[in-house]
Amino acid sequence: MSRVLVVDDEEAYRSLMAGHLERKGFEVEKASDGKQALARLQESSFDVLVTDLMMPKMSGLDLLRQAKKLDPWLEVIVITASGQVGNAISAMREDGAFDYLLKPLETIGELSLAVGRAAQHRNLRFDRDRLNDQLTAEASRLQALMTHTGEAIISVDQTGTISVANPSAVHLLGRSDLIGSIAHEVLPKALVDLLDGWHMMGDSEPTVVELNWTDDALQLVSLASIAEGGNGGRGWVMVCRDITHLKNLDELKMRMLTEAAGKIRLPLAQAVSRLAELGEASEISNEDRSATIYQLAKLLGRIQSWMDELLSLVRVEAGIGYQTGEVAFAEVANQDLQARFDELNKERNLNLVLEIEDDLPEIRVEKGVFERILQGLISRAAARSSRGGSVRVSGRRHQDLVWIEVTDEGLQKQKSNTMEDDEFEGAEYLQELEGFGLEMVKAIVNRMGGQVWVKGQGAVGSTIAISLPIAEGERELA
């Protein structure tokens, strides 16, 4: 319901107008002069002001000007005698009155029609301004998105002229003069050939193409046509996304498969040889049999470990069965981890030291995969440590990240004519983890939203640090 303020110094006329508007469904208040009307306007909001032009104390024109200062969206209808029409027209042109009516009114219905139109006009202005604000906000968001996105975006009108080129497009193409240029004259040949082929196929359907770029880079190019105005003309928009990292990840997985196959061959040959020894020996002591079975178990365990690591990366990359959750680091770096480490390294007398901050925030990871990552890094550190050495695992918070560090003391082996099994396996494990193993860890941690940092890989010790974002709930509590 629209609210109307009726102002007239004549009581009878004021009541006549107010009564008619109330019967037409408007909510009406009355004022006898301009000052009283301003007080009402300051106290409450109205949609329409109806005022006589000629009033004592404050003229209707002065009231109009003051009312517009209080509420620029207020619609004002002025009522004037026939001799004051010029003033009424001036009020409309210069001071923003919506309409004027001559006094006395020919029919009282003129008033309600004029007030209805004024209220509708006010609502339309509100809607227009609201939509303009939304449009401005959306344009601002779109501009920010186009400015800061890493994808190159180029839009061309129906004449073939580039109308939009964001900073990423300028950087990708190495030209700052894209906007206003003819696309076929400034785009590289690879993109021009792609456009020609798309146009040849009718350019009516969006298309996505992988395109080889410079320096072994790979771009994923999306093309779609867009309508231009109401004349039936069509332009197009192109989005280029660098997917070289996906290509590199595919190459990494293929290299991992190749390396895993190569690594499996020697342990399998060793396992077959040990089995053959068991089969050919007519007499074998229980001690020798136990030692052989132990070596077979270690070989098969290493093969299983390689397969688990490879499957973990493939599973994380494909998103199959990969479910993240909030995990406390202390749940992973616990007494079970300590006991497992002691069991695996008891012959070398290695010591695992856990240094975890109190109240360390939870991190959002896939617990099983994270446990294998931590176990792999600890195994690497153990392989790099000499007998009686220590492996340190620490957890601390820095800003919105949890930093997990695994530190070894380095290799300090003496040269000898023979090399015991544990020394040989340690050197072999070290070779794996510094190449294949760390690449796998980096790929998985990146998918978890974290980073891997390596400090020192020589004989004097090294630290592998993983930084992972803390869980959202923990961040809000900080």
Coordinates of C-alpha atoms in Angstrom, one line a residue:
M1 CA 0.0 0.0 0.0
S2 CA 1.4 3.4 -1.1
R3 CA 1.7 6.1 1.6
V4 CA 0.6 9.6 0.6
L5 CA 1.1 12.9 2.5
V6 CA -1.5 15.6 1.6
V7 CA -0.6 19.2 2.3
D8 CA -3.1 22.1 2.0
D9 CA -3.8 25.1 4.2
E10 CA -7.6 24.8 3.5
E11 CA -9.1 22.3 5.9
A12 CA -12.0 21.4 3.7
Y13 CA -10.0 20.8 0.6
R14 CA -7.3 18.9 2.5
S15 CA -10.0 16.6 4.0
L16 CA -11.7 16.1 0.7
M17 CA -8.5 15.0 -1.0
A18 CA -7.4 12.7 1.9
G19 CA -10.8 11.1 2.2
H20 CA -10.9 10.3 -1.6
L21 CA -7.4 8.8 -1.6
E22 CA -8.2 6.6 1.5
R23 CA -11.3 5.3 -0.3
K24 CA -9.0 4.4 -3.2
G25 CA -6.8 2.3 -1.0
F26 CA -4.0 4.6 -0.2
E27 CA -2.6 5.2 3.3
V28 CA -2.9 8.9 3.9
E29 CA -1.7 11.5 6.4
K30 CA -2.4 15.2 6.4
A31 CA -0.5 18.4 7.1
S32 CA -1.8 22.0 7.2
D33 CA 1.4 23.8 6.1
G34 CA 4.9 23.2 4.8
K35 CA 6.7 23.1 8.1
Q36 CA 4.3 20.5 9.5
A37 CA 4.8 18.5 6.3
L38 CA 8.6 18.5 6.6
A39 CA 8.3 17.3 10.2
R40 CA 6.2 14.3 9.0
L41 CA 8.6 13.6 6.2
Q42 CA 11.5 13.5 8.7
E43 CA 9.6 11.1 11.0
S44 CA 8.4 8.7 8.3
S45 CA 8.7 7.6 4.7
F46 CA 6.1 8.4 2.1
D47 CA 5.7 7.5 -1.6
V48 CA 3.8 10.5 -2.8
L49 CA 3.5 14.1 -1.6
V50 CA 0.5 16.1 -2.8
T51 CA 0.9 19.8 -2.0
D52 CA -0.8 23.1 -2.8
L53 CA 1.7 25.6 -4.4
M54 CA 0.3 28.8 -2.6
M55 CA 0.4 28.4 1.2
P56 CA 1.4 30.7 4.0
K57 CA 4.6 30.2 6.1
M58 CA 6.2 28.0 3.4
S59 CA 5.2 27.8 -0.3
G60 CA 4.6 24.5 -2.0
L61 CA 7.6 25.1 -4.2
D62 CA 9.9 25.5 -1.1
L63 CA 8.3 22.4 0.4
L64 CA 9.0 20.5 -2.8
R65 CA 12.7 21.5 -2.8
Q66 CA 13.2 20.6 0.9
A67 CA 11.3 17.3 0.6
K68 CA 13.5 16.2 -2.3
K69 CA 16.5 16.8 -0.2
L70 CA 15.1 14.5 2.5
D71 CA 14.0 11.8 0.0
P72 CA 15.2 12.1 -3.6
W73 CA 12.8 9.2 -4.6
L74 CA 9.7 11.0 -3.3
E75 CA 7.2 11.7 -6.0
V76 CA 5.5 15.2 -5.7
I77 CA 2.2 16.3 -7.3
V78 CA 1.6 20.1 -7.1
I79 CA -1.9 21.6 -7.1
T80 CA -2.2 25.2 -8.3
A81 CA -4.8 27.7 -9.5
S82 CA -5.1 28.3 -13.2
G83 CA -3.2 31.6 -12.9
Q84 CA -0.1 29.8 -11.5
V85 CA 0.4 27.1 -14.2
G86 CA 3.7 28.6 -15.1
N87 CA 5.0 28.0 -11.6
A88 CA 3.7 24.4 -11.7
I89 CA 5.5 23.7 -15.0
S90 CA 8.7 25.2 -13.6
A91 CA 8.4 23.0 -10.6
M92 CA 8.2 19.9 -12.9
R93 CA 11.1 21.0 -15.1
E94 CA 13.5 22.4 -12.5
D95 CA 12.6 20.9 -9.2
G96 CA 11.5 17.4 -10.1
A97 CA 7.7 17.4 -9.5
F98 CA 6.1 14.4 -11.1
D99 CA 2.8 16.1 -12.2
Y100 CA 0.5 19.1 -11.5
L101 CA -3.2 19.5 -11.2
L102 CA -5.4 22.6 -11.5
K103 CA -7.4 23.8 -8.6
P104 CA -10.3 23.3 -8.3
L105 CA -10.2 19.8 -9.7
E106 CA -12.6 19.1 -12.5
T107 CA -13.2 15.7 -11.0
I108 CA -11.8 14.2 -7.8
G109 CA -10.9 11.1 -9.7
E110 CA -8.1 13.1 -11.4
L111 CA -6.3 13.1 -8.0
S112 CA -6.3 9.3 -7.4
L113 CA -5.2 8.7 -11.0
A114 CA -2.3 11.1 -10.7
V115 CA -1.3 9.7 -7.3
G116 CA -1.5 6.1 -8.6
R117 CA 0.8 7.0 -11.6
A118 CA 3.2 8.7 -9.3
A119 CA 3.4 5.7 -6.9
Q120 CA 3.9 3.4 -9.8
H121 CA 6.7 5.6 -11.2
R122 CA 8.4 5.6 -7.8
N123 CA 8.3 1.8 -7.8
L124 CA 9.7 1.6 -11.3
R125 CA 12.5 4.0 -10.3
F126 CA 13.3 1.8 -7.3
D127 CA 13.3 -1.3 -9.5
R128 CA 15.5 0.4 -12.1
D129 CA 18.0 1.6 -9.6
R130 CA 18.1 -1.8 -7.9
L131 CA 18.7 -3.5 -11.2
N132 CA 21.3 -0.9 -12.1
D133 CA 23.1 -1.6 -8.8
Q134 CA 22.9 -5.3 -9.4
L135 CA 24.2 -4.8 -13.0
T136 CA 27.0 -2.6 -11.7
A137 CA 27.9 -5.1 -9.0
E138 CA 27.9 -8.0 -11.5
A139 CA 29.9 -6.0 -14.0
S140 CA 32.4 -5.3 -11.2
R141 CA 32.6 -8.9 -10.3
L142 CA 33.0 -10.0 -13.9
Q143 CA 35.7 -7.4 -14.4
A144 CA 37.6 -8.6 -11.3
L145 CA 37.2 -12.2 -12.5
M146 CA 38.5 -11.4 -15.9
T147 CA 41.3 -9.4 -14.6
H148 CA 42.6 -11.9 -12.0
T149 CA 41.8 -15.2 -13.7
G150 CA 44.7 -17.2 -15.0
E151 CA 42.7 -18.1 -18.2
A152 CA 43.1 -15.9 -21.3
I153 CA 39.8 -14.5 -22.4
I154 CA 39.3 -12.9 -25.8
S155 CA 35.9 -11.7 -27.2
V156 CA 35.4 -10.6 -30.8
D157 CA 32.4 -8.7 -32.3
Q158 CA 30.6 -9.5 -35.6
T159 CA 33.1 -7.4 -37.6
G160 CA 36.0 -9.6 -36.4
T161 CA 37.3 -6.8 -34.1
I162 CA 38.6 -7.7 -30.6
S163 CA 36.4 -6.0 -28.0
V164 CA 37.6 -7.8 -24.9
A165 CA 41.1 -9.1 -24.0
N166 CA 41.9 -9.6 -20.3
P167 CA 45.5 -9.3 -18.8
S168 CA 46.1 -13.1 -19.1
A169 CA 45.3 -12.9 -22.8
V170 CA 47.7 -9.9 -23.2
H171 CA 50.4 -11.9 -21.3
L172 CA 49.8 -15.1 -23.3
L173 CA 49.9 -13.4 -26.7
G174 CA 52.6 -10.9 -25.8
R175 CA 50.7 -7.9 -27.2
S176 CA 49.1 -4.9 -25.6
D177 CA 47.3 -3.7 -28.7
L178 CA 44.7 -6.5 -28.9
I179 CA 41.5 -4.5 -28.1
G180 CA 40.4 -2.7 -31.3
S181 CA 42.5 -4.9 -33.6
I182 CA 41.2 -7.4 -36.2
A183 CA 41.5 -10.8 -34.6
H184 CA 42.9 -12.6 -37.7
E185 CA 45.7 -10.0 -38.0
V186 CA 47.0 -10.2 -34.4
L187 CA 46.3 -13.7 -33.2
P188 CA 49.1 -16.4 -33.7
K189 CA 48.7 -18.8 -36.6
A190 CA 47.8 -21.7 -34.4
L191 CA 44.7 -19.8 -33.2
V192 CA 43.8 -18.4 -36.6
D193 CA 43.9 -21.9 -38.1
L194 CA 41.7 -23.2 -35.3
L195 CA 39.2 -20.3 -35.9
D196 CA 39.1 -21.0 -39.6
G197 CA 38.4 -24.7 -39.0
W198 CA 35.6 -23.8 -36.5
H199 CA 34.0 -21.3 -38.9
M200 CA 34.2 -23.8 -41.7
M201 CA 32.2 -26.2 -39.6
G202 CA 29.5 -23.6 -39.1
D203 CA 30.7 -22.1 -35.8
S204 CA 27.2 -22.7 -34.3
E205 CA 28.3 -25.2 -31.6
P206 CA 30.8 -24.6 -28.8
T207 CA 34.0 -26.5 -29.1
V208 CA 37.0 -27.4 -26.9
V209 CA 40.4 -28.3 -28.4
E210 CA 43.8 -29.1 -27.0
L211 CA 46.4 -27.0 -28.8
N212 CA 50.1 -27.4 -28.7
W213 CA 51.7 -24.0 -27.7
T214 CA 55.3 -22.9 -27.5
D215 CA 58.0 -24.4 -25.2
D216 CA 56.2 -27.7 -24.9
A217 CA 53.1 -26.0 -23.4
L218 CA 49.6 -27.2 -23.9
Q219 CA 46.5 -25.0 -24.1
L220 CA 42.9 -26.0 -23.7
V221 CA 41.0 -23.7 -26.1
S222 CA 37.2 -23.2 -25.8
L223 CA 35.3 -21.4 -28.5
A224 CA 31.6 -20.3 -28.5
S225 CA 29.6 -17.9 -30.6
I226 CA 27.8 -15.0 -29.0
A227 CA 24.9 -12.8 -30.2
E228 CA 25.7 -9.2 -31.1
G229 CA 22.7 -6.8 -30.7
G230 CA 19.4 -7.4 -32.4
N231 CA 20.6 -7.5 -36.0
G232 CA 21.3 -11.2 -36.1
G233 CA 25.1 -10.7 -36.1
R234 CA 27.3 -13.0 -34.1
G235 CA 30.7 -12.7 -32.6
W236 CA 32.7 -15.2 -30.6
V237 CA 34.5 -15.7 -27.3
M238 CA 37.7 -17.7 -26.8
V239 CA 39.1 -19.0 -23.5
C240 CA 42.6 -20.4 -23.3
R241 CA 43.6 -22.4 -20.3
D242 CA 47.2 -23.7 -19.7
I243 CA 46.9 -27.5 -19.0
T244 CA 50.6 -28.2 -19.3
H245 CA 50.6 -29.4 -15.7
L246 CA 48.0 -32.0 -16.5
K247 CA 50.2 -33.2 -19.4
N248 CA 53.2 -33.3 -17.1
L249 CA 51.1 -35.3 -14.5
D250 CA 50.2 -37.8 -17.2
E251 CA 53.9 -38.1 -18.1
L252 CA 54.7 -38.5 -14.5
K253 CA 52.2 -41.3 -14.1
M254 CA 53.6 -43.0 -17.2
R255 CA 57.1 -42.6 -15.9
M256 CA 56.0 -44.0 -12.6
L257 CA 54.5 -47.1 -14.3
T258 CA 57.7 -47.6 -16.3
E259 CA 59.9 -47.1 -13.2
A260 CA 57.7 -49.3 -11.1
A261 CA 57.9 -52.1 -13.7
G262 CA 61.7 -51.8 -13.8
K263 CA 62.0 -51.8 -10.0
I264 CA 59.8 -54.9 -9.7
R265 CA 62.0 -57.0 -12.1
L266 CA 65.0 -57.3 -9.7
P267 CA 63.0 -58.1 -6.5
L268 CA 60.9 -60.6 -8.5
A269 CA 64.1 -62.2 -9.8
Q270 CA 65.5 -62.3 -6.3
A271 CA 62.3 -63.8 -5.0
V272 CA 62.2 -66.5 -7.7
S273 CA 65.9 -67.3 -7.0
R274 CA 65.2 -67.7 -3.3
L275 CA 62.2 -69.9 -4.0
A276 CA 64.4 -72.0 -6.4
E277 CA 66.9 -72.4 -3.6
L278 CA 64.3 -73.7 -1.3
G279 CA 63.0 -76.1 -3.9
E280 CA 66.5 -77.5 -4.9
A281 CA 67.9 -77.8 -1.4
S282 CA 67.5 -81.4 -0.2
E283 CA 68.5 -80.4 3.3
I284 CA 68.1 -77.0 4.7
S285 CA 68.3 -75.9 8.3
N286 CA 65.3 -74.2 10.0
E287 CA 67.5 -71.1 10.5
D288 CA 68.3 -70.8 6.8
R289 CA 64.7 -71.5 5.9
S290 CA 63.5 -68.7 8.2
A291 CA 66.1 -66.3 6.8
T292 CA 65.0 -67.0 3.3
I293 CA 61.4 -66.6 4.1
Y294 CA 62.2 -63.3 5.9
Q295 CA 64.0 -62.0 2.8
L296 CA 61.1 -63.1 0.5
A297 CA 58.7 -61.2 2.8
K298 CA 60.8 -58.1 2.6
L299 CA 61.0 -58.3 -1.2
L300 CA 57.3 -58.8 -1.6
G301 CA 56.6 -56.0 0.9
R302 CA 58.7 -53.6 -1.2
I303 CA 56.8 -54.6 -4.3
Q304 CA 53.5 -54.1 -2.5
S305 CA 54.7 -50.7 -1.2
W306 CA 55.5 -49.5 -4.8
M307 CA 52.1 -50.7 -6.0
D308 CA 50.3 -49.0 -3.1
E309 CA 52.1 -45.7 -3.9
L310 CA 51.3 -45.9 -7.6
L311 CA 47.7 -46.7 -6.9
S312 CA 47.4 -43.9 -4.4
L313 CA 48.5 -41.3 -6.9
V314 CA 46.1 -42.7 -9.6
R315 CA 43.3 -42.8 -7.1
V316 CA 43.8 -39.2 -5.9
E317 CA 44.2 -37.9 -9.4
A318 CA 41.0 -39.7 -10.6
G319 CA 39.1 -38.8 -7.5
I320 CA 38.0 -42.4 -7.1
G321 CA 37.3 -43.4 -3.5
Y322 CA 39.1 -40.3 -2.3
Q323 CA 37.3 -38.7 0.6
T324 CA 38.9 -36.0 2.7
G325 CA 38.1 -35.4 6.3
E326 CA 39.3 -33.5 9.3
V327 CA 42.3 -35.3 10.7
A328 CA 44.4 -34.4 13.8
F329 CA 48.1 -34.9 13.0
A330 CA 48.5 -36.5 16.5
E331 CA 46.2 -39.3 15.3
V332 CA 48.7 -40.2 12.6
A333 CA 52.0 -39.5 14.4
N334 CA 51.1 -41.7 17.4
Q335 CA 52.5 -44.6 19.4
D336 CA 51.5 -47.1 16.7
L337 CA 53.7 -45.2 14.2
Q338 CA 56.5 -45.2 16.8
A339 CA 56.1 -49.0 17.4
R340 CA 56.1 -49.7 13.7
F341 CA 59.3 -47.6 13.2
D342 CA 61.0 -49.4 16.1
E343 CA 60.1 -52.8 14.7
L344 CA 61.3 -52.0 11.1
N345 CA 64.6 -50.4 12.3
K346 CA 65.5 -52.3 15.4
E347 CA 68.5 -53.9 13.7
R348 CA 69.9 -50.5 12.9
N349 CA 69.0 -49.0 16.4
L350 CA 67.4 -45.9 14.9
N351 CA 65.3 -43.6 17.1
L352 CA 62.1 -41.8 16.0
V353 CA 61.5 -38.5 17.8
L354 CA 58.0 -36.9 17.6
E355 CA 57.8 -33.2 18.3
I356 CA 54.1 -32.0 18.0
E357 CA 52.8 -28.7 19.2
D358 CA 50.0 -28.9 21.8
D359 CA 46.5 -28.0 20.4
L360 CA 47.7 -28.4 16.8
P361 CA 44.7 -27.6 14.5
E362 CA 43.2 -30.4 12.4
I363 CA 44.0 -30.6 8.7
R364 CA 41.7 -31.7 5.9
V365 CA 43.2 -34.8 4.1
E366 CA 42.4 -38.3 3.1
K367 CA 43.7 -40.1 6.2
G368 CA 44.8 -43.3 4.6
V369 CA 46.8 -41.6 1.8
F370 CA 48.3 -39.1 4.3
E371 CA 49.4 -42.0 6.5
R372 CA 51.2 -43.6 3.6
I373 CA 52.9 -40.3 2.7
L374 CA 54.1 -39.8 6.2
Q375 CA 55.3 -43.4 6.4
G376 CA 57.1 -43.0 3.1
L377 CA 58.9 -39.9 4.2
I378 CA 59.9 -41.5 7.5
S379 CA 61.2 -44.5 5.7
R380 CA 63.2 -42.2 3.4
A381 CA 64.7 -40.5 6.4
A382 CA 65.5 -43.8 8.0
A383 CA 67.2 -45.0 4.9
R384 CA 69.4 -41.8 4.9
S385 CA 70.4 -42.3 8.6
S386 CA 73.4 -44.3 9.9
R387 CA 73.2 -46.8 12.7
G388 CA 72.1 -45.3 16.0
G389 CA 70.9 -42.1 14.4
S390 CA 67.6 -40.3 14.8
V391 CA 64.7 -39.3 12.6
R392 CA 62.7 -36.3 13.8
V393 CA 59.0 -35.6 12.9
S394 CA 57.6 -32.3 14.0
G395 CA 54.2 -30.6 13.6
R396 CA 53.6 -26.9 14.2
R397 CA 51.2 -24.2 13.1
H398 CA 52.2 -21.1 11.1
Q399 CA 49.3 -18.7 10.2
D400 CA 46.6 -20.9 8.5
L401 CA 48.9 -23.8 7.7
V402 CA 50.1 -26.8 9.6
W403 CA 53.8 -27.5 8.8
I404 CA 55.0 -31.1 9.1
E405 CA 58.7 -31.7 8.9
V406 CA 60.6 -35.0 8.6
T407 CA 64.4 -34.6 9.3
D408 CA 67.2 -37.1 9.0
E409 CA 70.8 -36.8 10.1
G410 CA 72.3 -38.0 6.8
L411 CA 74.4 -40.9 5.6
Q412 CA 77.8 -41.4 7.3
K413 CA 78.7 -44.9 6.0
Q414 CA 82.2 -46.2 6.0
K415 CA 83.7 -47.7 2.9
S416 CA 84.1 -51.5 3.1
N417 CA 84.5 -54.4 0.8
T418 CA 81.1 -55.8 1.8
M419 CA 77.7 -54.2 2.3
E420 CA 75.2 -55.6 4.6
D421 CA 71.6 -56.1 3.5
D422 CA 70.2 -53.2 5.5
E423 CA 72.8 -50.8 4.1
F424 CA 72.1 -51.9 0.5
E425 CA 68.4 -51.6 0.9
G426 CA 68.7 -48.2 2.5
A427 CA 70.8 -46.8 -0.4
E428 CA 68.3 -48.3 -2.9
Y429 CA 65.3 -46.8 -1.0
L430 CA 67.0 -43.4 -0.9
Q431 CA 67.5 -43.5 -4.7
E432 CA 63.8 -44.2 -5.1
L433 CA 62.4 -41.6 -2.8
E434 CA 64.6 -38.7 -4.0
G435 CA 63.3 -39.2 -7.6
F436 CA 60.1 -41.2 -8.1
G437 CA 58.9 -41.0 -4.4
L438 CA 59.2 -37.3 -3.9
E439 CA 57.5 -36.5 -7.2
M440 CA 54.6 -38.7 -6.1
V441 CA 54.4 -37.1 -2.7
K442 CA 54.4 -33.6 -4.3
A443 CA 51.6 -34.6 -6.8
I444 CA 49.4 -35.9 -4.0
V445 CA 50.0 -33.1 -1.5
N446 CA 49.3 -30.5 -4.2
R447 CA 45.9 -32.2 -4.8
M448 CA 45.3 -31.8 -1.0
G449 CA 45.9 -28.0 -1.3
G450 CA 49.4 -28.1 0.2
Q451 CA 53.0 -27.7 -0.8
V452 CA 56.2 -29.8 -0.4
W453 CA 59.5 -28.2 0.5
V454 CA 62.9 -29.9 0.4
K455 CA 65.9 -28.6 2.3
G456 CA 69.2 -30.4 1.8
Q457 CA 69.6 -33.8 0.1
G458 CA 73.3 -34.3 0.7
A459 CA 75.1 -36.6 3.2
V460 CA 74.8 -34.2 6.1
G461 CA 71.1 -34.5 6.5
S462 CA 67.9 -33.2 5.0
T463 CA 64.4 -32.0 5.8
I464 CA 61.2 -32.7 3.9
A465 CA 58.5 -30.2 4.9
I466 CA 54.8 -30.4 4.0
S467 CA 52.5 -27.4 4.5
L468 CA 48.8 -28.1 4.6
P469 CA 45.9 -25.8 5.1
I470 CA 44.1 -26.2 8.4
A471 CA 40.4 -27.3 8.5
E472 CA 37.8 -24.5 7.9
G473 CA 36.3 -24.9 11.4
E474 CA 39.8 -24.6 13.0
R475 CA 40.5 -21.4 11.0
E476 CA 37.3 -19.8 12.2
L477 CA 38.2 -20.5 15.8
A478 CA 41.7 -19.0 15.4

